[in-house]
PDB file of C-alpha atoms in Angstrom:
ATOM      1  CA  MET A 238     -22.161   4.396   7.228  1.00  0.00           C
ATOM      2  CA  THR A 239     -20.778   7.574   5.658  1.00  0.00           C
ATOM      3  CA  ALA A 240     -23.391   9.589   3.750  1.00  0.00           C
ATOM      4  CA  PRO A 241     -23.125   9.359  -0.047  1.00  0.00           C
ATOM      5  CA  LEU A 242     -21.192  12.126  -1.758  1.00  0.00           C
ATOM      6  CA  PRO A 243     -22.987  14.571  -4.042  1.00  0.00           C
ATOM      7  CA  PRO A 244     -22.653  13.339  -7.647  1.00  0.00           C
ATOM      8  CA  ASP A 245     -20.246  16.078  -8.748  1.00  0.00           C
ATOM      9  CA  GLU A 246     -17.991  15.429  -5.758  1.00  0.00           C
ATOM     10  CA  ALA A 247     -18.090  11.681  -6.357  1.00  0.00           C
ATOM     11  CA  VAL A 248     -16.951  12.240  -9.940  1.00  0.00           C
ATOM     12  CA  ARG A 249     -14.093  14.456  -8.754  1.00  0.00           C
ATOM     13  CA  ILE A 250     -12.947  11.937  -6.151  1.00  0.00           C
ATOM     14  CA  ALA A 251     -13.175   9.053  -8.627  1.00  0.00           C
ATOM     15  CA  ALA A 252     -11.010  10.890 -11.145  1.00  0.00           C
ATOM     16  CA  ARG A 253      -8.480  11.695  -8.450  1.00  0.00           C
ATOM     17  CA  ALA A 254      -8.385   8.231  -6.852  1.00  0.00           C
ATOM     18  CA  LEU A 255      -8.211   5.959  -9.910  1.00  0.00           C
ATOM     19  CA  PRO A 256      -4.563   6.784 -10.788  1.00  0.00           C
ATOM     20  CA  LEU A 257      -3.605   6.072  -7.145  1.00  0.00           C
ATOM     21  CA  LEU A 258      -4.933   2.512  -6.999  1.00  0.00           C
ATOM     22  CA  ASP A 259      -2.805  -0.550  -6.401  1.00  0.00           C
ATOM     23  CA  LEU A 260      -5.270  -3.032  -7.883  1.00  0.00           C
ATOM     24  CA  THR A 261      -4.821  -6.080  -5.678  1.00  0.00           C
ATOM     25  CA  ASP A 262      -5.562  -9.791  -5.575  1.00  0.00           C
ATOM     26  CA  LEU A 263      -3.967 -11.478  -2.574  1.00  0.00           C
ATOM     27  CA  SER A 264      -6.789 -13.937  -2.042  1.00  0.00           C
ATOM     28  CA  GLU A 265      -5.856 -17.471  -1.021  1.00  0.00           C
ATOM     29  CA  GLY A 266      -7.562 -18.922  -4.083  1.00  0.00           C
ATOM     30  CA  CYS A 267      -6.067 -16.513  -6.614  1.00  0.00           C
ATOM     31  CA  THR A 268      -5.523 -18.074 -10.047  1.00  0.00           C
ATOM     32  CA  ALA A 269      -3.687 -17.184 -13.234  1.00  0.00           C
ATOM     33  CA  GLU A 270      -7.078 -16.409 -14.797  1.00  0.00           C
ATOM     34  CA  ALA A 271      -7.894 -13.981 -11.987  1.00  0.00           C
ATOM     35  CA  VAL A 272      -4.523 -12.253 -12.427  1.00  0.00           C
ATOM     36  CA  ALA A 273      -5.147 -11.941 -16.174  1.00  0.00           C
ATOM     37  CA  THR A 274      -8.458 -10.219 -15.451  1.00  0.00           C
ATOM     38  CA  LEU A 275      -6.822  -8.015 -12.814  1.00  0.00           C
ATOM     39  CA  CYS A 276      -4.164  -6.914 -15.295  1.00  0.00           C
ATOM     40  CA  GLN A 277      -6.741  -6.179 -17.985  1.00  0.00           C
ATOM     41  CA  ARG A 278      -8.686  -3.962 -15.595  1.00  0.00           C
ATOM     42  CA  ALA A 279      -5.499  -2.260 -14.408  1.00  0.00           C
ATOM     43  CA  GLU A 280      -4.470  -1.366 -17.946  1.00  0.00           C
ATOM     44  CA  ARG A 281      -7.982  -0.257 -18.925  1.00  0.00           C
ATOM     45  CA  HIS A 282      -8.271   2.135 -15.996  1.00  0.00           C
ATOM     46  CA  ALA A 283      -4.597   3.250 -15.928  1.00  0.00           C
ATOM     47  CA  VAL A 284      -4.103   2.565 -12.230  1.00  0.00           C
ATOM     48  CA  ALA A 285      -0.735   2.953 -10.494  1.00  0.00           C
ATOM     49  CA  ALA A 286       0.068  -0.738  -9.992  1.00  0.00           C
ATOM     50  CA  VAL A 287      -1.170  -4.258  -9.574  1.00  0.00           C
ATOM     51  CA  CYS A 288      -0.264  -6.117  -6.389  1.00  0.00           C
ATOM     52  CA  VAL A 289      -0.119  -9.906  -6.678  1.00  0.00           C
ATOM     53  CA  TRP A 290       1.417 -12.925  -4.959  1.00  0.00           C
ATOM     54  CA  PRO A 291       5.084 -13.523  -5.860  1.00  0.00           C
ATOM     55  CA  ARG A 292       4.223 -16.557  -7.971  1.00  0.00           C
ATOM     56  CA  PHE A 293       2.168 -14.363 -10.318  1.00  0.00           C
ATOM     57  CA  VAL A 294       4.794 -11.653 -10.814  1.00  0.00           C
ATOM     58  CA  PRO A 295       6.174 -13.102 -14.083  1.00  0.00           C
ATOM     59  CA  GLN A 296       2.677 -13.284 -15.565  1.00  0.00           C
ATOM     60  CA  ALA A 297       1.787  -9.750 -14.508  1.00  0.00           C
ATOM     61  CA  ALA A 298       5.110  -8.358 -15.710  1.00  0.00           C
ATOM     62  CA  GLN A 299       4.699  -9.944 -19.117  1.00  0.00           C
ATOM     63  CA  THR A 300       1.059  -8.910 -19.470  1.00  0.00           C
ATOM     64  CA  LEU A 301       1.616  -5.288 -18.456  1.00  0.00           C
ATOM     65  CA  ALA A 302       4.993  -4.701 -20.105  1.00  0.00           C
ATOM     66  CA  GLY A 303       5.226  -1.221 -21.567  1.00  0.00           C
ATOM     67  CA  CYS A 304       1.814   0.041 -20.420  1.00  0.00           C
ATOM     68  CA  GLY A 305       2.965   2.060 -17.403  1.00  0.00           C
ATOM     69  CA  VAL A 306       1.215  -0.018 -14.733  1.00  0.00           C
ATOM     70  CA  ARG A 307       3.766  -1.094 -12.139  1.00  0.00           C
ATOM     71  CA  ILE A 308       4.102  -4.594 -10.663  1.00  0.00           C
ATOM     72  CA  ALA A 309       4.001  -4.858  -6.863  1.00  0.00           C
ATOM     73  CA  THR A 310       4.262  -7.977  -4.755  1.00  0.00           C
ATOM     74  CA  VAL A 311       4.439  -8.949  -1.091  1.00  0.00           C
ATOM     75  CA  VAL A 312       7.183 -10.526   1.028  1.00  0.00           C
ATOM     76  CA  ASN A 313       7.227 -11.740   4.629  1.00  0.00           C
ATOM     77  CA  PHE A 314       3.473 -11.761   4.093  1.00  0.00           C
ATOM     78  CA  PRO A 315       1.186 -11.825   5.917  1.00  0.00           C
ATOM     79  CA  GLU A 316       2.855 -13.107   9.090  1.00  0.00           C
ATOM     80  CA  GLY A 317       5.508 -10.435   9.518  1.00  0.00           C
ATOM     81  CA  GLY A 318       8.073 -12.946  10.719  1.00  0.00           C
ATOM     82  CA  GLU A 319      11.753 -12.411  11.469  1.00  0.00           C
ATOM     83  CA  ASP A 320      13.462 -14.682   8.923  1.00  0.00           C
ATOM     84  CA  VAL A 321      15.657 -12.106   7.214  1.00  0.00           C
ATOM     85  CA  ALA A 322      17.487 -14.610   5.006  1.00  0.00           C
ATOM     86  CA  GLY A 323      14.262 -16.165   3.742  1.00  0.00           C
ATOM     87  CA  THR A 324      12.678 -12.785   3.103  1.00  0.00           C
ATOM     88  CA  LEU A 325      15.758 -11.589   1.239  1.00  0.00           C
ATOM     89  CA  ALA A 326      15.681 -14.672  -0.976  1.00  0.00           C
ATOM     90  CA  GLU A 327      11.996 -14.068  -1.695  1.00  0.00           C
ATOM     91  CA  THR A 328      12.655 -10.400  -2.453  1.00  0.00           C
ATOM     92  CA  ARG A 329      15.503 -11.089  -4.860  1.00  0.00           C
ATOM     93  CA  ALA A 330      13.508 -13.765  -6.673  1.00  0.00           C
ATOM     94  CA  THR A 331      10.512 -11.481  -7.218  1.00  0.00           C
ATOM     95  CA  LEU A 332      12.735  -8.640  -8.412  1.00  0.00           C
ATOM     96  CA  ASP A 333      14.376 -11.017 -10.889  1.00  0.00           C
ATOM     97  CA  ASP A 334      10.874 -11.988 -12.056  1.00  0.00           C
ATOM     98  CA  GLY A 335       9.995  -8.383 -12.853  1.00  0.00           C
ATOM     99  CA  ALA A 336       8.600  -6.770  -9.699  1.00  0.00           C
ATOM    100  CA  ASP A 337       8.883  -2.984  -9.545  1.00  0.00           C
ATOM    101  CA  GLU A 338       7.703  -2.609  -5.948  1.00  0.00           C
ATOM    102  CA  ILE A 339       8.086  -4.711  -2.814  1.00  0.00           C
ATOM    103  CA  ASP A 340       5.502  -4.591  -0.015  1.00  0.00           C
ATOM    104  CA  LEU A 341       7.286  -5.919   3.075  1.00  0.00           C
ATOM    105  CA  VAL A 342       5.506  -6.773   6.320  1.00  0.00           C
ATOM    106  CA  LEU A 343       7.361  -5.243   9.261  1.00  0.00           C
ATOM    107  CA  PRO A 344       8.162  -7.741  12.044  1.00  0.00           C
ATOM    108  CA  TYR A 345       5.647  -5.912  14.191  1.00  0.00           C
ATOM    109  CA  ARG A 346       5.599  -8.511  16.980  1.00  0.00           C
ATOM    110  CA  ALA A 347       9.326  -7.945  17.479  1.00  0.00           C
ATOM    111  CA  LEU A 348       8.640  -4.241  17.817  1.00  0.00           C
ATOM    112  CA  GLN A 349       5.883  -4.895  20.333  1.00  0.00           C
ATOM    113  CA  ARG A 350       8.105  -7.005  22.550  1.00  0.00           C
ATOM    114  CA  GLY A 351      10.775  -4.300  22.570  1.00  0.00           C
ATOM    115  CA  ASP A 352      13.122  -5.722  19.928  1.00  0.00           C
ATOM    116  CA  ALA A 353      13.137  -2.760  17.589  1.00  0.00           C
ATOM    117  CA  GLU A 354      16.495  -3.806  16.136  1.00  0.00           C
ATOM    118  CA  ALA A 355      15.051  -7.049  14.742  1.00  0.00           C
ATOM    119  CA  ALA A 356      12.386  -5.033  12.949  1.00  0.00           C
ATOM    120  CA  ARG A 357      14.921  -2.462  11.755  1.00  0.00           C
ATOM    121  CA  ALA A 358      17.296  -5.147  10.476  1.00  0.00           C
ATOM    122  CA  MET A 359      14.560  -6.665   8.307  1.00  0.00           C
ATOM    123  CA  VAL A 360      13.656  -3.361   6.689  1.00  0.00           C
ATOM    124  CA  ALA A 361      17.264  -2.287   6.165  1.00  0.00           C
ATOM    125  CA  SER A 362      18.228  -5.626   4.614  1.00  0.00           C
ATOM    126  CA  VAL A 363      15.300  -5.636   2.198  1.00  0.00           C
ATOM    127  CA  ARG A 364      15.966  -1.983   1.386  1.00  0.00           C
ATOM    128  CA  GLU A 365      19.478  -2.887   0.291  1.00  0.00           C
ATOM    129  CA  ALA A 366      18.203  -5.805  -1.794  1.00  0.00           C
ATOM    130  CA  CYS A 367      15.646  -3.570  -3.520  1.00  0.00           C
ATOM    131  CA  GLY A 368      18.241  -1.236  -4.968  1.00  0.00           C
ATOM    132  CA  ASP A 369      16.328   1.408  -6.916  1.00  0.00           C
ATOM    133  CA  LYS A 370      13.005  -0.427  -6.667  1.00  0.00           C
ATOM    134  CA  LEU A 371      10.239   0.928  -4.452  1.00  0.00           C
ATOM    135  CA  LEU A 372       9.957  -0.455  -0.908  1.00  0.00           C
ATOM    136  CA  LYS A 373       6.660  -0.204   0.945  1.00  0.00           C
ATOM    137  CA  VAL A 374       6.688  -1.324   4.579  1.00  0.00           C
ATOM    138  CA  ILE A 375       3.433  -2.734   5.953  1.00  0.00           C
ATOM    139  CA  LEU A 376       3.078  -1.820   9.622  1.00  0.00           C
ATOM    140  CA  GLU A 377      -0.024  -3.974  10.277  1.00  0.00           C
ATOM    141  CA  THR A 378      -1.496  -1.092  12.247  1.00  0.00           C
ATOM    142  CA  GLY A 379      -4.595  -3.023  13.296  1.00  0.00           C
ATOM    143  CA  MET A 380      -2.343  -5.187  15.467  1.00  0.00           C
ATOM    144  CA  LEU A 381      -0.593  -2.241  17.113  1.00  0.00           C
ATOM    145  CA  PRO A 382      -2.110  -0.990  20.362  1.00  0.00           C
ATOM    146  CA  ASP A 383      -2.246   2.763  19.832  1.00  0.00           C
ATOM    147  CA  ALA A 384      -1.297   5.729  17.656  1.00  0.00           C
ATOM    148  CA  GLU A 385       1.964   6.218  19.544  1.00  0.00           C
ATOM    149  CA  THR A 386       3.099   2.704  18.597  1.00  0.00           C
ATOM    150  CA  VAL A 387       2.023   3.298  15.002  1.00  0.00           C
ATOM    151  CA  ALA A 388       4.132   6.466  14.961  1.00  0.00           C
ATOM    152  CA  ARG A 389       7.101   4.623  16.455  1.00  0.00           C
ATOM    153  CA  ALA A 390       6.833   1.878  13.818  1.00  0.00           C
ATOM    154  CA  SER A 391       6.571   4.542  11.120  1.00  0.00           C
ATOM    155  CA  ARG A 392       9.738   6.297  12.244  1.00  0.00           C
ATOM    156  CA  LEU A 393      11.631   3.017  12.405  1.00  0.00           C
ATOM    157  CA  ALA A 394      10.564   2.017   8.887  1.00  0.00           C
ATOM    158  CA  LEU A 395      11.483   5.383   7.386  1.00  0.00           C
ATOM    159  CA  GLU A 396      14.829   5.497   9.160  1.00  0.00           C
ATOM    160  CA  ALA A 397      15.601   2.036   7.775  1.00  0.00           C
ATOM    161  CA  GLY A 398      14.899   3.159   4.209  1.00  0.00           C
ATOM    162  CA  ALA A 399      11.201   2.660   3.426  1.00  0.00           C
ATOM    163  CA  ASP A 400       9.855   4.631   0.464  1.00  0.00           C
ATOM    164  CA  PHE A 401       6.262   4.130   1.580  1.00  0.00           C
ATOM    165  CA  LEU A 402       4.460   3.285   4.773  1.00  0.00           C
ATOM    166  CA  LYS A 403       1.499   0.942   4.293  1.00  0.00           C
ATOM    167  CA  THR A 404      -1.245   0.480   6.846  1.00  0.00           C
ATOM    168  CA  SER A 405      -2.054  -3.207   6.689  1.00  0.00           C
ATOM    169  CA  THR A 406      -2.053  -6.575   4.968  1.00  0.00           C
ATOM    170  CA  GLY A 407      -5.830  -6.801   4.806  1.00  0.00           C
ATOM    171  CA  LYS A 408      -5.537 -10.176   6.560  1.00  0.00           C
ATOM    172  CA  THR A 409      -6.330  -9.063  10.121  1.00  0.00           C
ATOM    173  CA  PRO A 410      -9.674  -8.097  11.692  1.00  0.00           C
ATOM    174  CA  VAL A 411      -8.742  -4.392  11.651  1.00  0.00           C
ATOM    175  CA  SER A 412      -7.186  -2.974   8.497  1.00  0.00           C
ATOM    176  CA  ALA A 413      -6.797   0.698   7.551  1.00  0.00           C
ATOM    177  CA  THR A 414      -8.232   3.282   9.934  1.00  0.00           C
ATOM    178  CA  PRO A 415      -8.162   7.074   9.696  1.00  0.00           C
ATOM    179  CA  GLU A 416      -6.497   7.194  13.115  1.00  0.00           C
ATOM    180  CA  ALA A 417      -3.587   5.037  11.977  1.00  0.00           C
ATOM    181  CA  ALA A 418      -3.283   6.902   8.690  1.00  0.00           C
ATOM    182  CA  GLU A 419      -3.166  10.215  10.542  1.00  0.00           C
ATOM    183  CA  ALA A 420      -0.342   8.993  12.777  1.00  0.00           C
ATOM    184  CA  MET A 421       1.615   7.760   9.759  1.00  0.00           C
ATOM    185  CA  LEU A 422       1.097  10.955   7.777  1.00  0.00           C
ATOM    186  CA  SER A 423       2.171  13.030  10.765  1.00  0.00           C
ATOM    187  CA  VAL A 424       5.471  11.121  10.897  1.00  0.00           C
ATOM    188  CA  ILE A 425       5.967  11.571   7.148  1.00  0.00           C
ATOM    189  CA  ARG A 426       5.367  15.304   7.546  1.00  0.00           C
ATOM    190  CA  GLU A 427       7.745  15.657  10.500  1.00  0.00           C
ATOM    191  CA  ARG A 428      10.436  13.714   8.629  1.00  0.00           C
ATOM    192  CA  GLY A 429      10.631  16.155   5.718  1.00  0.00           C
ATOM    193  CA  GLY A 430      13.763  15.845   3.620  1.00  0.00           C
ATOM    194  CA  ALA A 431      14.496  15.813  -0.087  1.00  0.00           C
ATOM    195  CA  ARG A 432      13.591  12.152  -0.646  1.00  0.00           C
ATOM    196  CA  PRO A 433       9.818  11.805  -1.051  1.00  0.00           C
ATOM    197  CA  VAL A 434       8.133   9.139   1.027  1.00  0.00           C
ATOM    198  CA  GLY A 435       4.511   8.123   0.823  1.00  0.00           C
ATOM    199  CA  LEU A 436       1.540   6.400   2.389  1.00  0.00           C
ATOM    200  CA  LYS A 437      -0.418   3.412   1.133  1.00  0.00           C
ATOM    201  CA  VAL A 438      -3.833   2.874   2.694  1.00  0.00           C
ATOM    202  CA  SER A 439      -4.879  -0.748   2.376  1.00  0.00           C
ATOM    203  CA  GLY A 440      -7.721  -2.932   3.570  1.00  0.00           C
ATOM    204  CA  GLY A 441     -11.429  -2.230   3.859  1.00  0.00           C
ATOM    205  CA  LEU A 442     -11.813   0.572   1.305  1.00  0.00           C
ATOM    206  CA  ARG A 443     -14.808  -0.209  -0.883  1.00  0.00           C
ATOM    207  CA  ARG A 444     -16.681   3.003  -1.641  1.00  0.00           C
ATOM    208  CA  VAL A 445     -15.842   6.342  -3.194  1.00  0.00           C
ATOM    209  CA  GLU A 446     -16.640   7.880   0.198  1.00  0.00           C
ATOM    210  CA  ASP A 447     -13.813   5.814   1.748  1.00  0.00           C
ATOM    211  CA  ALA A 448     -11.364   7.204  -0.785  1.00  0.00           C
ATOM    212  CA  ALA A 449     -12.638  10.724  -0.147  1.00  0.00           C
ATOM    213  CA  ARG A 450     -12.051  10.378   3.585  1.00  0.00           C
ATOM    214  CA  TYR A 451      -8.395   9.404   3.224  1.00  0.00           C
ATOM    215  CA  LEU A 452      -7.705  11.927   0.484  1.00  0.00           C
ATOM    216  CA  ALA A 453      -9.114  14.691   2.687  1.00  0.00           C
ATOM    217  CA  LEU A 454      -6.911  13.488   5.544  1.00  0.00           C
ATOM    218  CA  ALA A 455      -3.802  13.600   3.352  1.00  0.00           C
ATOM    219  CA  ASP A 456      -4.726  17.045   2.053  1.00  0.00           C
ATOM    220  CA  ARG A 457      -5.186  18.362   5.581  1.00  0.00           C
ATOM    221  CA  ILE A 458      -1.895  17.038   6.941  1.00  0.00           C
ATOM    222  CA  MET A 459       0.381  17.179   3.904  1.00  0.00           C
ATOM    223  CA  GLY A 460      -1.172  19.959   1.825  1.00  0.00           C
ATOM    224  CA  PRO A 461      -3.404  19.891  -1.263  1.00  0.00           C
ATOM    225  CA  ASP A 462      -0.600  19.306  -3.766  1.00  0.00           C
ATOM    226  CA  TRP A 463       1.067  16.364  -2.026  1.00  0.00           C
ATOM    227  CA  VAL A 464      -1.115  13.464  -3.185  1.00  0.00           C
ATOM    228  CA  ARG A 465       0.133  11.803  -6.369  1.00  0.00           C
ATOM    229  CA  PRO A 466       1.023   8.212  -7.306  1.00  0.00           C
ATOM    230  CA  ASN A 467       4.592   8.483  -5.982  1.00  0.00           C
ATOM    231  CA  THR A 468       3.376   9.639  -2.538  1.00  0.00           C
ATOM    232  CA  PHE A 469      -0.084   8.163  -2.024  1.00  0.00           C
ATOM    233  CA  ARG A 470      -1.597   4.808  -2.950  1.00  0.00           C
ATOM    234  CA  ILE A 471      -4.834   3.027  -2.194  1.00  0.00           C
ATOM    235  CA  GLY A 472      -4.574  -0.757  -2.006  1.00  0.00           C
ATOM    236  CA  ALA A 473      -7.969  -2.031  -3.124  1.00  0.00           C
ATOM    237  CA  SER A 474      -9.844  -3.909  -5.806  1.00  0.00           C
ATOM    238  CA  ALA A 475     -13.413  -3.679  -4.558  1.00  0.00           C
ATOM    239  CA  LEU A 476     -13.063   0.109  -4.632  1.00  0.00           C
ATOM    240  CA  LEU A 477     -12.481   0.138  -8.381  1.00  0.00           C
ATOM    241  CA  ASP A 478     -16.080  -0.800  -9.155  1.00  0.00           C
ATOM    242  CA  ASP A 479     -17.464   2.069  -7.068  1.00  0.00           C
ATOM    243  CA  LEU A 480     -15.014   4.574  -8.545  1.00  0.00           C
ATOM    244  CA  THR A 481     -15.877   3.568 -12.096  1.00  0.00           C
ATOM    245  CA  ARG A 482     -19.614   3.743 -11.319  1.00  0.00           C
ATOM    246  CA  ALA A 483     -19.150   7.253  -9.958  1.00  0.00           C
ATOM    247  CA  GLY A 484     -17.184   8.300 -13.005  1.00  0.00           C
ATOM    248  CA  GLU A 485     -19.700   6.831 -15.419  1.00  0.00           C
ATOM    249  CA  ALA A 486     -22.582   8.508 -13.579  1.00  0.00           C
ATOM    250  CA  GLY A 487     -20.963  11.881 -14.198  1.00  0.00           C
ATOM    251  CA  ALA A 488     -20.114  11.249 -17.840  1.00  0.00           C
TER     252      ALA A 488
END
């Protein structure tokens, strides 16, 4: 386990990480009551977004209207299948319901078997459907064999129009890892260009030390001024409690 941060550093990291959170409930037993609580916490702590199942998008959009917290949802989730028509229908429905951001699972099995075009077609089609809404592409890096494959998936997603790369669904045995995040950030850096693209680290982050590790990684690769809500997100709910504890301890 990573050693605890000194109190002053924990306070600094908590203040930096809170505005980057996508406060998430994608549990199988999620209820309207749980989403109401999630939205209350999101507004109280001024996080970047909530991420909920498509069926809860209307509730979240109504609850958080006007407060600045964005509404994210997931499509083609968590399987990462290849049904473009079905995924497009799901995307359009959630956008009509008030979603601001779409987290799409890349058809990573297609990529692994050598059918990169099937994966590319999914991302490009959903990109078109999203219009000016934010598209995050989940690479499911824990299911990819090595950093080279993660980099290849990252390039494909960005070329097809992704605004963000996201590590994982949180539904597989291996979620975010620093190694995968480093490969993804390296591709973002090499891409350059005027259109900003970002990274979302998701799955397994629970402590302020976890946030510190990924923030330091982003600072090292992208520079100290790169991290902000439109370029870096942390997909977590368990982490919020540790961040707020750290902040309160320094108050």
